[in-house]
PDB file of C-alpha atoms and ligand atoms in Angstrom:
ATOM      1  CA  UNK A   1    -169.146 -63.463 148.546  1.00 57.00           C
ATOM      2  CA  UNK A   2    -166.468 -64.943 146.073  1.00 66.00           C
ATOM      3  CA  UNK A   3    -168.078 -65.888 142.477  1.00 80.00           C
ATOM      4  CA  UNK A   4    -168.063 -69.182 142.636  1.00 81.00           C
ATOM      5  CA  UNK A   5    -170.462 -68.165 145.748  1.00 85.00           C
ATOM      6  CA  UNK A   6    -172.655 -66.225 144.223  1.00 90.00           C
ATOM      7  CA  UNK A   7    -172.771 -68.555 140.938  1.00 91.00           C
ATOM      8  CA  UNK A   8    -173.618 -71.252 143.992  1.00 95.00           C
ATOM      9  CA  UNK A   9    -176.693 -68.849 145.342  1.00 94.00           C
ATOM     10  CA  UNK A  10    -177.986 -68.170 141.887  1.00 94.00           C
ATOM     11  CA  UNK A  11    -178.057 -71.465 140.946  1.00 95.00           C
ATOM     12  CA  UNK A  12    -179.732 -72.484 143.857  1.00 97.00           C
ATOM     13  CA  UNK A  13    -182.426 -70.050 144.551  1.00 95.00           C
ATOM     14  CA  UNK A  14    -185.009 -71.585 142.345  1.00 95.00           C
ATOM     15  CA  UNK A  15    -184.645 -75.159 142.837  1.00 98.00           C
ATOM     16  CA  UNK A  16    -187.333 -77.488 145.217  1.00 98.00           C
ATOM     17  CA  UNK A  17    -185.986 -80.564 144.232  1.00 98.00           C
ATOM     18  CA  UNK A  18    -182.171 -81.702 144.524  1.00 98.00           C
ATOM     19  CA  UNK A  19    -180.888 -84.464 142.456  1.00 98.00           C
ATOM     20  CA  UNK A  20    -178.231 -86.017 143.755  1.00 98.00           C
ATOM     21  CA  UNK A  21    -175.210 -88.169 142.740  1.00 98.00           C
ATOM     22  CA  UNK A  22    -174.054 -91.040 145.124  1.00 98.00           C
ATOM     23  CA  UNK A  23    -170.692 -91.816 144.468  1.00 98.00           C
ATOM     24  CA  UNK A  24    -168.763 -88.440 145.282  1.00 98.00           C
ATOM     25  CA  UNK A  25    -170.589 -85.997 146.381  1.00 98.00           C
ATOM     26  CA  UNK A  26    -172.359 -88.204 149.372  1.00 98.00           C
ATOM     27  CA  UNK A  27    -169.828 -90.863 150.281  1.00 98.00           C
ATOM     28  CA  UNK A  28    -167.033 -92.519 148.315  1.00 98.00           C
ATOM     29  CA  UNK A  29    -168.476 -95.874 147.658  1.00 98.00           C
ATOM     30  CA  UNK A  30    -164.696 -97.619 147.098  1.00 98.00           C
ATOM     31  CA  UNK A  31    -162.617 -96.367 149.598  1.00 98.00           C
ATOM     32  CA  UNK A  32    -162.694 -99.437 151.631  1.00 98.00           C
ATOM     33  CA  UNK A  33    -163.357-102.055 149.172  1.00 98.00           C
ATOM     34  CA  UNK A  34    -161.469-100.573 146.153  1.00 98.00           C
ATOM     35  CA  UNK A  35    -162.994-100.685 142.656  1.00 98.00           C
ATOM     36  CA  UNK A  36    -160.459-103.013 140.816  1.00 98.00           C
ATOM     37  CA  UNK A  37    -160.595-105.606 143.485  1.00 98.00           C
ATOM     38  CA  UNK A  38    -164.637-105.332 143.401  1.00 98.00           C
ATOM     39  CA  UNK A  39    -163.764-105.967 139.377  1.00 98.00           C
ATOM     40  CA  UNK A  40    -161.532-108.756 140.313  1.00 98.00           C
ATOM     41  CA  UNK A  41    -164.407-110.517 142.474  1.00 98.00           C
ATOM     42  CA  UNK A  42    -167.257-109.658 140.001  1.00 97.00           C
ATOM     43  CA  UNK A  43    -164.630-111.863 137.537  1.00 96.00           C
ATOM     44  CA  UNK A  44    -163.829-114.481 139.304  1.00 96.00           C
ATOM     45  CA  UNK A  45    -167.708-115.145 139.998  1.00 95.00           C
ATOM     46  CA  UNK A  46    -168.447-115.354 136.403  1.00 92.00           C
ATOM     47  CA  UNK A  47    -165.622-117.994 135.920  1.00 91.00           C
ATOM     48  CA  UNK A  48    -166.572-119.614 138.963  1.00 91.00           C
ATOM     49  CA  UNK A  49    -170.129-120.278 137.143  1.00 89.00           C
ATOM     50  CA  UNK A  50    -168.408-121.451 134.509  1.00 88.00           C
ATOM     51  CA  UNK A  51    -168.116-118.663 132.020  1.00 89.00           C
ATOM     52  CA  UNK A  52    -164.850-118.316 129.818  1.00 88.00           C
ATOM     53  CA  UNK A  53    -163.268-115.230 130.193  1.00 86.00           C
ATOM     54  CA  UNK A  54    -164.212-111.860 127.933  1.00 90.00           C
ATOM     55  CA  UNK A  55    -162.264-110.066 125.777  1.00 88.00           C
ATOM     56  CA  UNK A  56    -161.404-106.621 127.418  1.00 90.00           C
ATOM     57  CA  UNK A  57    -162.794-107.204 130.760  1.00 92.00           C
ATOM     58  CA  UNK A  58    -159.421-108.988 132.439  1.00 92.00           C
ATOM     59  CA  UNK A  59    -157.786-105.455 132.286  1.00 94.00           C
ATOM     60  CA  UNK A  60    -161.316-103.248 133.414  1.00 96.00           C
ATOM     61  CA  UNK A  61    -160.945-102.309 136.549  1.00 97.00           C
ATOM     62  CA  UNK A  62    -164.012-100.436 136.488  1.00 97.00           C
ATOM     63  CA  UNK A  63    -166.979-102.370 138.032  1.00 98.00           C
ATOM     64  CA  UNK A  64    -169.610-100.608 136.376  1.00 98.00           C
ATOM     65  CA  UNK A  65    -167.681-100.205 132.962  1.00 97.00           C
ATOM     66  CA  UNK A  66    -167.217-103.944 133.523  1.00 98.00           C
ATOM     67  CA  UNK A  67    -171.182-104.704 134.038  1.00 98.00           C
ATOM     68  CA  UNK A  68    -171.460-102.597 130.775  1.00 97.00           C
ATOM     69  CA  UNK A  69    -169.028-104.893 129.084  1.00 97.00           C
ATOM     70  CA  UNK A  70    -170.564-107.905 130.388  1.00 97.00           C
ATOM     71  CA  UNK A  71    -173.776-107.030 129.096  1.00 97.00           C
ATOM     72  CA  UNK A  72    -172.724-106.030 125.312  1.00 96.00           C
ATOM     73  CA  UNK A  73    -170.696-109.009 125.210  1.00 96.00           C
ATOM     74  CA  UNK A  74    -173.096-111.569 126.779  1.00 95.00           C
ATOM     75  CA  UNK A  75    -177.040-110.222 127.394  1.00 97.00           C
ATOM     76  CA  UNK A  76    -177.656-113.497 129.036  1.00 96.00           C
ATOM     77  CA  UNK A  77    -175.435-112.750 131.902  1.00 96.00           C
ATOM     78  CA  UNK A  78    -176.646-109.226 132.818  1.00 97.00           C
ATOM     79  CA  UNK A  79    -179.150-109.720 135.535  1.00 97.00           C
ATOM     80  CA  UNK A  80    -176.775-112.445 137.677  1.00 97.00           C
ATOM     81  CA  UNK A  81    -173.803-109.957 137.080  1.00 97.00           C
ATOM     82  CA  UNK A  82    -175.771-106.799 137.758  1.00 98.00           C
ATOM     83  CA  UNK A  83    -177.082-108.762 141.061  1.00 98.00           C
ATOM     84  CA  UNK A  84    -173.718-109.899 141.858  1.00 98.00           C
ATOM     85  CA  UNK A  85    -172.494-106.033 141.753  1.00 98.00           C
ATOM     86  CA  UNK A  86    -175.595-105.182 143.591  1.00 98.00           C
ATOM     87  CA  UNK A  87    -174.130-107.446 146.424  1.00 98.00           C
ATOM     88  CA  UNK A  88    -170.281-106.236 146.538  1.00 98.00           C
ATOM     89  CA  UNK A  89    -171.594-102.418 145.845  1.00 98.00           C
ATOM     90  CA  UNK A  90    -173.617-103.189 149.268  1.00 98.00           C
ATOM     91  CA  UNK A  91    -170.547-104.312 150.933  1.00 98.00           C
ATOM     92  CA  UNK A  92    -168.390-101.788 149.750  1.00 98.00           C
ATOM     93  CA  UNK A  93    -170.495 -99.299 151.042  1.00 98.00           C
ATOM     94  CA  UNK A  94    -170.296-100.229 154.347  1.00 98.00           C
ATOM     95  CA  UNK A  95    -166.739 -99.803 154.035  1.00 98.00           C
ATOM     96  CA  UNK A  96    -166.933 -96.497 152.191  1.00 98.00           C
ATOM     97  CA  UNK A  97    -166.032 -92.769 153.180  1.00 98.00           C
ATOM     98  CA  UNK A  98    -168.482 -90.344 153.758  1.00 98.00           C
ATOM     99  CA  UNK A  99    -167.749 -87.053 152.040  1.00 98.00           C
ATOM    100  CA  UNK A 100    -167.269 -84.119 153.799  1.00 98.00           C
ATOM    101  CA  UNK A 101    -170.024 -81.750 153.842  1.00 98.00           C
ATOM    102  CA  UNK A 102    -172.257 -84.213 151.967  1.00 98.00           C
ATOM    103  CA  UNK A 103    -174.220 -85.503 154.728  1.00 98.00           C
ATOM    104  CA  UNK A 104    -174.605 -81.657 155.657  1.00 98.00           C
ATOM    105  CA  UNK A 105    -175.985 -81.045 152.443  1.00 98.00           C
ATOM    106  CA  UNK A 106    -178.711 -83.371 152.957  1.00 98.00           C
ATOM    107  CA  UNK A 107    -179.627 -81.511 156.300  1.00 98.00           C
ATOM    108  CA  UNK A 108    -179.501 -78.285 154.274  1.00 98.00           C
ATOM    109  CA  UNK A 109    -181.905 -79.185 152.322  1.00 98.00           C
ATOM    110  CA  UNK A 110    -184.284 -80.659 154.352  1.00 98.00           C
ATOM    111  CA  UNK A 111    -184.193 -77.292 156.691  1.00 97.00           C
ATOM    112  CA  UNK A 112    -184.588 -75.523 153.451  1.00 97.00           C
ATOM    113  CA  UNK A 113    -187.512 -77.552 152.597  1.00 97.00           C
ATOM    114  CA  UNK A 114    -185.833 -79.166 149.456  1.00 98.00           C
ATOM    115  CA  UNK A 115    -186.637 -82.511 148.197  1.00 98.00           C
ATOM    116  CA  UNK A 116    -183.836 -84.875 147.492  1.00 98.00           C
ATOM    117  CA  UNK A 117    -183.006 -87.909 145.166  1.00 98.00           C
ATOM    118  CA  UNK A 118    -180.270 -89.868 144.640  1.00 98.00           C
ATOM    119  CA  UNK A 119    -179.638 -90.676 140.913  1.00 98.00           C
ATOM    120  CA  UNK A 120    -176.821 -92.678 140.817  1.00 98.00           C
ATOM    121  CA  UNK A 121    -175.174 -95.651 138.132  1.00 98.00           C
ATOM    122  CA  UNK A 122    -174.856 -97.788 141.440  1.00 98.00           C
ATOM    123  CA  UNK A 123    -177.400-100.069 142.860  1.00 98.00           C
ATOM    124  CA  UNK A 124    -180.194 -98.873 144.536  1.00 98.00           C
ATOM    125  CA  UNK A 125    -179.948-101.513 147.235  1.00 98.00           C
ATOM    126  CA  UNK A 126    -176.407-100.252 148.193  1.00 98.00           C
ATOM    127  CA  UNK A 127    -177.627 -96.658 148.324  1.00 98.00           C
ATOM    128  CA  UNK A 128    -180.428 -97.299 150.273  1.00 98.00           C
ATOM    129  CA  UNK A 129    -178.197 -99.498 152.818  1.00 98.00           C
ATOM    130  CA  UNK A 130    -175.847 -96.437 153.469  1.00 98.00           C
ATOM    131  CA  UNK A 131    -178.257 -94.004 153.827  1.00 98.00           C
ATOM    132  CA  UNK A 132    -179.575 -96.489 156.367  1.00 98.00           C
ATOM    133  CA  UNK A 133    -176.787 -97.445 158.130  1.00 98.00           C
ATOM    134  CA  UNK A 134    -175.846 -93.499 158.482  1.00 98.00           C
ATOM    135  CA  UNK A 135    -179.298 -92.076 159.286  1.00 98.00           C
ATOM    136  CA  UNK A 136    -179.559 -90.232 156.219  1.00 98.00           C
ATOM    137  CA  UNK A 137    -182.472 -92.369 155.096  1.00 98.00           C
ATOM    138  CA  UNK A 138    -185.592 -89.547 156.247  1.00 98.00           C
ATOM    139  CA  UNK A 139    -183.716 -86.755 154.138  1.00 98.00           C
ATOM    140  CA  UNK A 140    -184.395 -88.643 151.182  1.00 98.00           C
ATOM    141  CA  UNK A 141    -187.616 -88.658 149.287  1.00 98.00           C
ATOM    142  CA  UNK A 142    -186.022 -91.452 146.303  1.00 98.00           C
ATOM    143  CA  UNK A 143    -183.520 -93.341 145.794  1.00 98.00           C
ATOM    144  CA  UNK A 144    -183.195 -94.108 141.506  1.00 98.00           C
ATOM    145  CA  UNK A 145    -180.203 -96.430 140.868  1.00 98.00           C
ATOM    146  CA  UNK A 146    -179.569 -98.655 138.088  1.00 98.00           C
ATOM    147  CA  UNK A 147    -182.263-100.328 136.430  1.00 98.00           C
ATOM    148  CA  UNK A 148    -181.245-103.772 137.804  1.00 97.00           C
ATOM    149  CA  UNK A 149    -180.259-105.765 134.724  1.00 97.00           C
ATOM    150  CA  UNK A 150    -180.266-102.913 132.481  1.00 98.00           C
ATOM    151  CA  UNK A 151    -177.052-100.773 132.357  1.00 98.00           C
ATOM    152  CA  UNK A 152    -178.165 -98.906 129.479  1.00 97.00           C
ATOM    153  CA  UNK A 153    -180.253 -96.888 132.448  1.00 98.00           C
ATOM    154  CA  UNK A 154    -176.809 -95.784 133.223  1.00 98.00           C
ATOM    155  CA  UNK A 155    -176.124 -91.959 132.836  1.00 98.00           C
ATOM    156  CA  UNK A 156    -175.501 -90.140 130.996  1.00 98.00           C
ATOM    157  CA  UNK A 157    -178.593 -91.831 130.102  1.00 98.00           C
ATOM    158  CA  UNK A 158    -180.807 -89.541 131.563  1.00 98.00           C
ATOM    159  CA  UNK A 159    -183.277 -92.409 132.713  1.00 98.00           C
ATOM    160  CA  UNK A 160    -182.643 -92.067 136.339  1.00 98.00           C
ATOM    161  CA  UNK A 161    -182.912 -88.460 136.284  1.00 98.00           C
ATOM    162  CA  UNK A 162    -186.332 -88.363 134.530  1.00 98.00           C
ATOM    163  CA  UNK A 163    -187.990 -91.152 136.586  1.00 98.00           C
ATOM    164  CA  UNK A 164    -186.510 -89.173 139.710  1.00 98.00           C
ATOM    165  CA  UNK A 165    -188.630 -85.665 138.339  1.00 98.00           C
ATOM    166  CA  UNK A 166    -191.743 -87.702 137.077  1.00 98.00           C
ATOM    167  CA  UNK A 167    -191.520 -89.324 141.067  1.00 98.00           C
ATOM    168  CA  UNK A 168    -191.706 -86.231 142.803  1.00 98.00           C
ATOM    169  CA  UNK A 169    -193.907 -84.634 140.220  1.00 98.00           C
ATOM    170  CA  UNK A 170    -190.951 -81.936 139.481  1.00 98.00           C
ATOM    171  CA  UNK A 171    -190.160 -80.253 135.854  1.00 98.00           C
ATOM    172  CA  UNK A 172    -186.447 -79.731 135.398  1.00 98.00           C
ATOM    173  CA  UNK A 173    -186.927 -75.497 135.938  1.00 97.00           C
ATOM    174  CA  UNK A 174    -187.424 -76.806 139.594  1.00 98.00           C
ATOM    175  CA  UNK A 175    -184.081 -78.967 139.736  1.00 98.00           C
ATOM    176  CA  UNK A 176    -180.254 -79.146 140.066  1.00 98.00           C
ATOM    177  CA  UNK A 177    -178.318 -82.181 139.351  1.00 98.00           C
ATOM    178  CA  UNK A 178    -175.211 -82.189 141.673  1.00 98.00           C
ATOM    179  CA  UNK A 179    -172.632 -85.002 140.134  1.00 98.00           C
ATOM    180  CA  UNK A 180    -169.135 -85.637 139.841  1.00 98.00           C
ATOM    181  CA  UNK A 181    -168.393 -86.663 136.172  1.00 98.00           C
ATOM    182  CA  UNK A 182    -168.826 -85.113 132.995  1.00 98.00           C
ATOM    183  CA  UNK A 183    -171.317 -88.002 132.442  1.00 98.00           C
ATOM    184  CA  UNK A 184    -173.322 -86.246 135.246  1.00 98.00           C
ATOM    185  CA  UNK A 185    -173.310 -83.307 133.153  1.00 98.00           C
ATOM    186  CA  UNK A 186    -174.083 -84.763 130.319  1.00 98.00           C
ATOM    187  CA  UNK A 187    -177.247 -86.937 131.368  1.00 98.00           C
ATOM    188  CA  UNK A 188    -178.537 -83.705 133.400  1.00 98.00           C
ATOM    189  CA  UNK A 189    -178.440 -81.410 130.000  1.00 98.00           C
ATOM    190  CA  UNK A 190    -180.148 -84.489 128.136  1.00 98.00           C
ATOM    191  CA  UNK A 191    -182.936 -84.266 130.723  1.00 98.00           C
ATOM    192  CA  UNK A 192    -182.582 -80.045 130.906  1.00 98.00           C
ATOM    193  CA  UNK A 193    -181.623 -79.816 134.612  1.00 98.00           C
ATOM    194  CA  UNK A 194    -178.305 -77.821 135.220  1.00 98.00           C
ATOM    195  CA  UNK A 195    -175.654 -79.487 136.863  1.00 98.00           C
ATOM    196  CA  UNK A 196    -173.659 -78.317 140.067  1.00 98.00           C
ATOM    197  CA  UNK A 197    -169.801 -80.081 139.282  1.00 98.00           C
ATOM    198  CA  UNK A 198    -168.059 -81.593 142.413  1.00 98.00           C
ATOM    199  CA  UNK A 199    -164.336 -81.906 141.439  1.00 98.00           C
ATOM    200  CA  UNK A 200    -163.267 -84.097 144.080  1.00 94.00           C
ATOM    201  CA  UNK A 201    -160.134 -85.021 142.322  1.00 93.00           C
ATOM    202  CA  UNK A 202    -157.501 -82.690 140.494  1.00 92.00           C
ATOM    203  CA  UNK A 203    -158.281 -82.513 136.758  1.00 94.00           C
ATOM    204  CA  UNK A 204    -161.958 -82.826 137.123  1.00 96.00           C
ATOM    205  CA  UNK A 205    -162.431 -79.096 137.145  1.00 96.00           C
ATOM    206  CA  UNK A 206    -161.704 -79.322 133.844  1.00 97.00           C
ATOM    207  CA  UNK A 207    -163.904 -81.756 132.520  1.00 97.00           C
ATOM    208  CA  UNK A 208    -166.726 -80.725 134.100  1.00 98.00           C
ATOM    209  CA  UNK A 209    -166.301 -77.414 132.662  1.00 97.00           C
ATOM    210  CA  UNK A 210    -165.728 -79.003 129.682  1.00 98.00           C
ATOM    211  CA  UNK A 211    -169.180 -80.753 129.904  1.00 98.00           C
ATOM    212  CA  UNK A 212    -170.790 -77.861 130.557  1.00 97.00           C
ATOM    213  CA  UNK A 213    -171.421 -77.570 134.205  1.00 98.00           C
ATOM    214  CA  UNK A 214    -173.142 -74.037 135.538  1.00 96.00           C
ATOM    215  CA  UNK A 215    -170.810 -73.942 138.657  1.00 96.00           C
ATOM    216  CA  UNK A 216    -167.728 -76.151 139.829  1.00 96.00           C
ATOM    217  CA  UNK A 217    -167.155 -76.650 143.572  1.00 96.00           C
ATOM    218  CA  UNK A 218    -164.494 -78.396 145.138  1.00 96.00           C
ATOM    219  CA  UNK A 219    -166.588 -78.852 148.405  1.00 96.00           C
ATOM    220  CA  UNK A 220    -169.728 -80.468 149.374  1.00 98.00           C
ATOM    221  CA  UNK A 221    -169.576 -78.088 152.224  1.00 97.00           C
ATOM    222  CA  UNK A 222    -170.091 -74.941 149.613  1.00 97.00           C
ATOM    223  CA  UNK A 223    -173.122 -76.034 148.581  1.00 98.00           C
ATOM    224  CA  UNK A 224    -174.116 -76.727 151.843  1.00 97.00           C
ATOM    225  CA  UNK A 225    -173.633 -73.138 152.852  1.00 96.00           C
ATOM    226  CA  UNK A 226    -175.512 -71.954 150.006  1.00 96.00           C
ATOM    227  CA  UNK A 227    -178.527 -73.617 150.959  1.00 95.00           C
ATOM    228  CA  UNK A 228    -178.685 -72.179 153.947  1.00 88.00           C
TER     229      UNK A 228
HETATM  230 MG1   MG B   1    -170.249 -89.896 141.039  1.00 92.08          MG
END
């Protein structure tokens, strides 16, 4: 066994209840229908309604940094721009890349008799339409996205990850978080899970060790093995 291996089992062995990031570690939600072109359509909608443009948001090509901005700038339009995400998140998805070794996760745990949730910042109706349209749905036991209308549910907020525990009746000694971002790591120490860092992309080893992440893998597939 290599370290990062054995880190993997270790970390593992005592946990019933897998929380799970969306975007990363189970598919890649913009492959298909990038994010700044998702940003570009969630804009012109609000000018379409009417709205003048916002300071900052022309250049965000961030959807969900741009629902945050929406909502800070102008409260009023949070739910209809949340719900207009909602709908582009659900078509993006059906465009989107599975990850490899994600989907074999979920089987991994269900053999190993390990409850899953996906917390994620994206909208629960777009998770819940992948998992669907992939036959992943039965390996899930919740799916806690966004508070529609309320980004400040938004990790690292760790909202989503206590409402996923309190669900499934689970204390944090009995979890993992397994997320991509150091905000992942940051909302799963707020709610005293430890968090299992995907680095998909170069560099994000880094910041997830940064954020304080128990082990780093750069496979889905790892952790897959490890729950075997
Ligand atoms: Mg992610």
């Amino acid at each position: 066994m290599t370290t990062a291996s054995q880190q993997l089992a270790n970390a593992l062995r005592p946990v019933k209840h897998v929380l799970l990031d969306f975007d990363g570690p189970v598919c890649s939600v913009f492959a298909g229908l990038p994010a700044p072109e998702v940003a570009r359509r969630l804009r012109e909608g609000l000018l379409a309604s009417g709205e003048q443009a916002l300071a900052g948001a022309e250049d965000e090509s961030d959807p969900l940094a741009l629902l945050r901005l929406v909502s800070n700038a102008r409260p009023d339009l949070t739910q209809s721009t949340d719900a207009a995400l909602a709908a582009l998140e659900t078509e993006a998805v059906q465009v989107g890349r599975p990850t490899p070794g994600g989907e074999s996760v979920l089987r991994a745990c269900a053999r190993s008799r390990r409850l899953v949730s996906v917390v994620s910042n994206n909208a629960g109706a777009a998770i819940e339409t992948y998992l669907s349209e992939h036959g992943l749905s039965s390996y899930v036991a919740g799916v806690f996205g966004r508070a529609p209308g309320d980004p400040s549910s938004m990790k690292p907020n760790p909202r989503l990850l206590l409402e996923a525990m309190e669900a499934a009746g689970s204390g944090p000694e009995d979890c993992v978080f397994i997320g991509d971002a150091a905000r992942d790591v940051e909302a799963g120490e707020a709610a005293g899970v430890p968090t299992i860092g995907y680095a998909n992309k170069p560099g994000k080893d880094a910041k997830l060790a940064a954020a304080g992440a128990v082990v780093i893998v750069d496979s889905m597939q790892m952790i897959a093995d490890a729950l075997a």
